PDB file of C-alpha atoms in Angstrom:
ATOM      1  CA  MET T 386      78.372  18.782  47.152  1.00 81.00           C
ATOM      2  CA  SER T 387      75.678  15.744  47.659  1.00 90.00           C
ATOM      3  CA  LEU T 388      72.633  15.096  45.892  1.00 84.00           C
ATOM      4  CA  ALA T 389      70.703  15.983  48.954  1.00 87.00           C
ATOM      5  CA  GLU T 390      72.500  19.311  49.408  1.00 90.00           C
ATOM      6  CA  GLU T 391      72.040  20.200  45.535  1.00 90.00           C
ATOM      7  CA  ILE T 392      68.210  19.308  45.874  1.00 88.00           C
ATOM      8  CA  ALA T 393      68.024  21.506  49.067  1.00 91.00           C
ATOM      9  CA  GLU T 394      69.513  24.524  46.898  1.00 92.00           C
ATOM     10  CA  LEU T 395      66.449  24.086  44.410  1.00 89.00           C
ATOM     11  CA  SER T 396      63.397  26.216  44.605  1.00 92.00           C
ATOM     12  CA  THR T 397      60.307  24.367  46.375  1.00 93.00           C
ATOM     13  CA  GLU T 398      58.663  23.786  43.096  1.00 93.00           C
ATOM     14  CA  MET T 399      61.912  22.011  41.635  1.00 90.00           C
ATOM     15  CA  GLN T 400      62.388  19.978  44.772  1.00 90.00           C
ATOM     16  CA  GLN T 401      58.650  18.702  44.130  1.00 93.00           C
ATOM     17  CA  GLU T 402      59.480  17.963  40.626  1.00 91.00           C
ATOM     18  CA  VAL T 403      62.550  15.994  41.659  1.00 90.00           C
ATOM     19  CA  ALA T 404      60.443  14.110  44.361  1.00 91.00           C
ATOM     20  CA  ASP T 405      57.679  13.017  41.731  1.00 91.00           C
ATOM     21  CA  PHE T 406      60.288  11.982  39.277  1.00 92.00           C
ATOM     22  CA  MET T 407      62.015   9.798  42.006  1.00 90.00           C
ATOM     23  CA  GLY T 408      58.718   8.467  42.867  1.00 91.00           C
ATOM     24  CA  TYR T 409      58.114   7.539  39.192  1.00 91.00           C
ATOM     25  CA  LEU T 410      61.507   5.939  39.030  1.00 90.00           C
ATOM     26  CA  ARG T 411      60.819   3.769  42.071  1.00 91.00           C
ATOM     27  CA  GLN T 412      57.283   2.754  40.620  1.00 90.00           C
ATOM     28  CA  LYS T 413      58.978   1.834  37.381  1.00 88.00           C
ATOM     29  CA  LYS T 414      61.582  -0.276  39.253  1.00 88.00           C
ATOM     30  CA  VAL T 415      58.893  -1.998  40.825  1.00 88.00           C
ATOM     31  CA  ARG T 416      56.957  -2.778  37.702  1.00 85.00           C
ATOM     32  CA  GLN T 417      60.111  -4.014  36.062  1.00 83.00           C
ATOM     33  CA  GLU T 418      60.741  -6.410  39.348  1.00 84.00           C
ATOM     34  CA  ARG T 419      57.296  -7.766  39.074  1.00 83.00           C
ATOM     35  CA  THR T 420      57.236  -8.367  35.248  1.00 82.00           C
ATOM     36  CA  GLY T 421      60.442 -10.262  35.626  1.00 82.00           C
ATOM     37  CA  ALA T 422      59.186 -12.218  38.482  1.00 81.00           C
ATOM     38  CA  VAL T 423      56.036 -13.220  36.280  1.00 77.00           C
ATOM     39  CA  GLU T 424      58.028 -14.019  32.998  1.00 80.00           C
ATOM     40  CA  ARG T 425      60.334 -16.302  35.281  1.00 80.00           C
ATOM     41  CA  SER T 426      57.329 -17.965  36.858  1.00 76.00           C
ATOM     42  CA  LEU T 427      55.770 -18.505  33.438  1.00 74.00           C
ATOM     43  CA  LYS T 428      58.937 -19.962  32.095  1.00 76.00           C
ATOM     44  CA  ALA T 429      59.073 -22.635  35.120  1.00 73.00           C
ATOM     45  CA  ALA T 430      55.491 -23.490  34.560  1.00 69.00           C
ATOM     46  CA  GLU T 431      55.892 -24.211  30.948  1.00 69.00           C
ATOM     47  CA  GLY T 432      59.123 -26.263  31.769  1.00 68.00           C
ATOM     48  CA  PHE T 433      57.032 -28.382  34.346  1.00 65.00           C
ATOM     49  CA  HIS T 434      53.864 -28.305  32.160  1.00 62.00           C
ATOM     50  CA  GLY T 435      54.656 -31.906  30.644  1.00 61.00           C
ATOM     51  CA  LEU T 436      56.108 -33.427  33.717  1.00 61.00           C
ATOM     52  CA  GLY T 437      53.067 -32.083  35.868  1.00 60.00           C
ATOM     53  CA  ALA T 438      50.592 -33.820  33.252  1.00 60.00           C
ATOM     54  CA  GLU T 439      52.574 -37.127  33.851  1.00 61.00           C
ATOM     55  CA  ILE T 440      52.481 -36.722  37.634  1.00 62.00           C
ATOM     56  CA  TRP T 441      49.078 -35.812  38.108  1.00 61.00           C
ATOM     57  CA  GLN T 442      47.365 -38.070  35.553  1.00 64.00           C
ATOM     58  CA  ASP T 443      46.670 -40.853  38.109  1.00 67.00           C
ATOM     59  CA  THR T 444      45.620 -38.419  40.919  1.00 69.00           C
ATOM     60  CA  ASP T 445      42.159 -37.693  42.073  1.00 73.00           C
ATOM     61  CA  PRO T 446      41.971 -33.864  42.903  1.00 70.00           C
ATOM     62  CA  ASP T 447      39.223 -34.184  45.532  1.00 76.00           C
ATOM     63  CA  GLN T 448      41.200 -36.811  47.237  1.00 77.00           C
ATOM     64  CA  TYR T 449      44.616 -34.856  47.039  1.00 73.00           C
ATOM     65  CA  VAL T 450      42.856 -31.716  48.645  1.00 75.00           C
ATOM     66  CA  ALA T 451      41.044 -34.079  51.284  1.00 81.00           C
ATOM     67  CA  ASP T 452      44.678 -35.623  52.084  1.00 80.00           C
ATOM     68  CA  LEU T 453      46.063 -31.857  52.258  1.00 76.00           C
ATOM     69  CA  ARG T 454      43.382 -31.000  54.757  1.00 80.00           C
ATOM     70  CA  ALA T 455      43.863 -34.223  56.915  1.00 81.00           C
ATOM     71  CA  ASP T 456      47.615 -33.288  57.059  1.00 74.00           C
ATOM     72  CA  TRP T 457      47.072 -29.707  58.079  1.00 66.00           C
TER      73      TRP T 457
END
């Protein structure tokens, strides 16, 4: 018997509880994926922090933005 068949045999109230729990599990998975992505981004930023400071120390931020806009 498949999971769908087993769920179909449950009462309406139990089916709703199963649906609610599945929704909770999906939300939990999304939160975990987002948390993992944020942690990876932070680690990458930490790794490039020193390098970025060296690269950008002689750069005028306003000129950089103006150059980007001109290229766009």
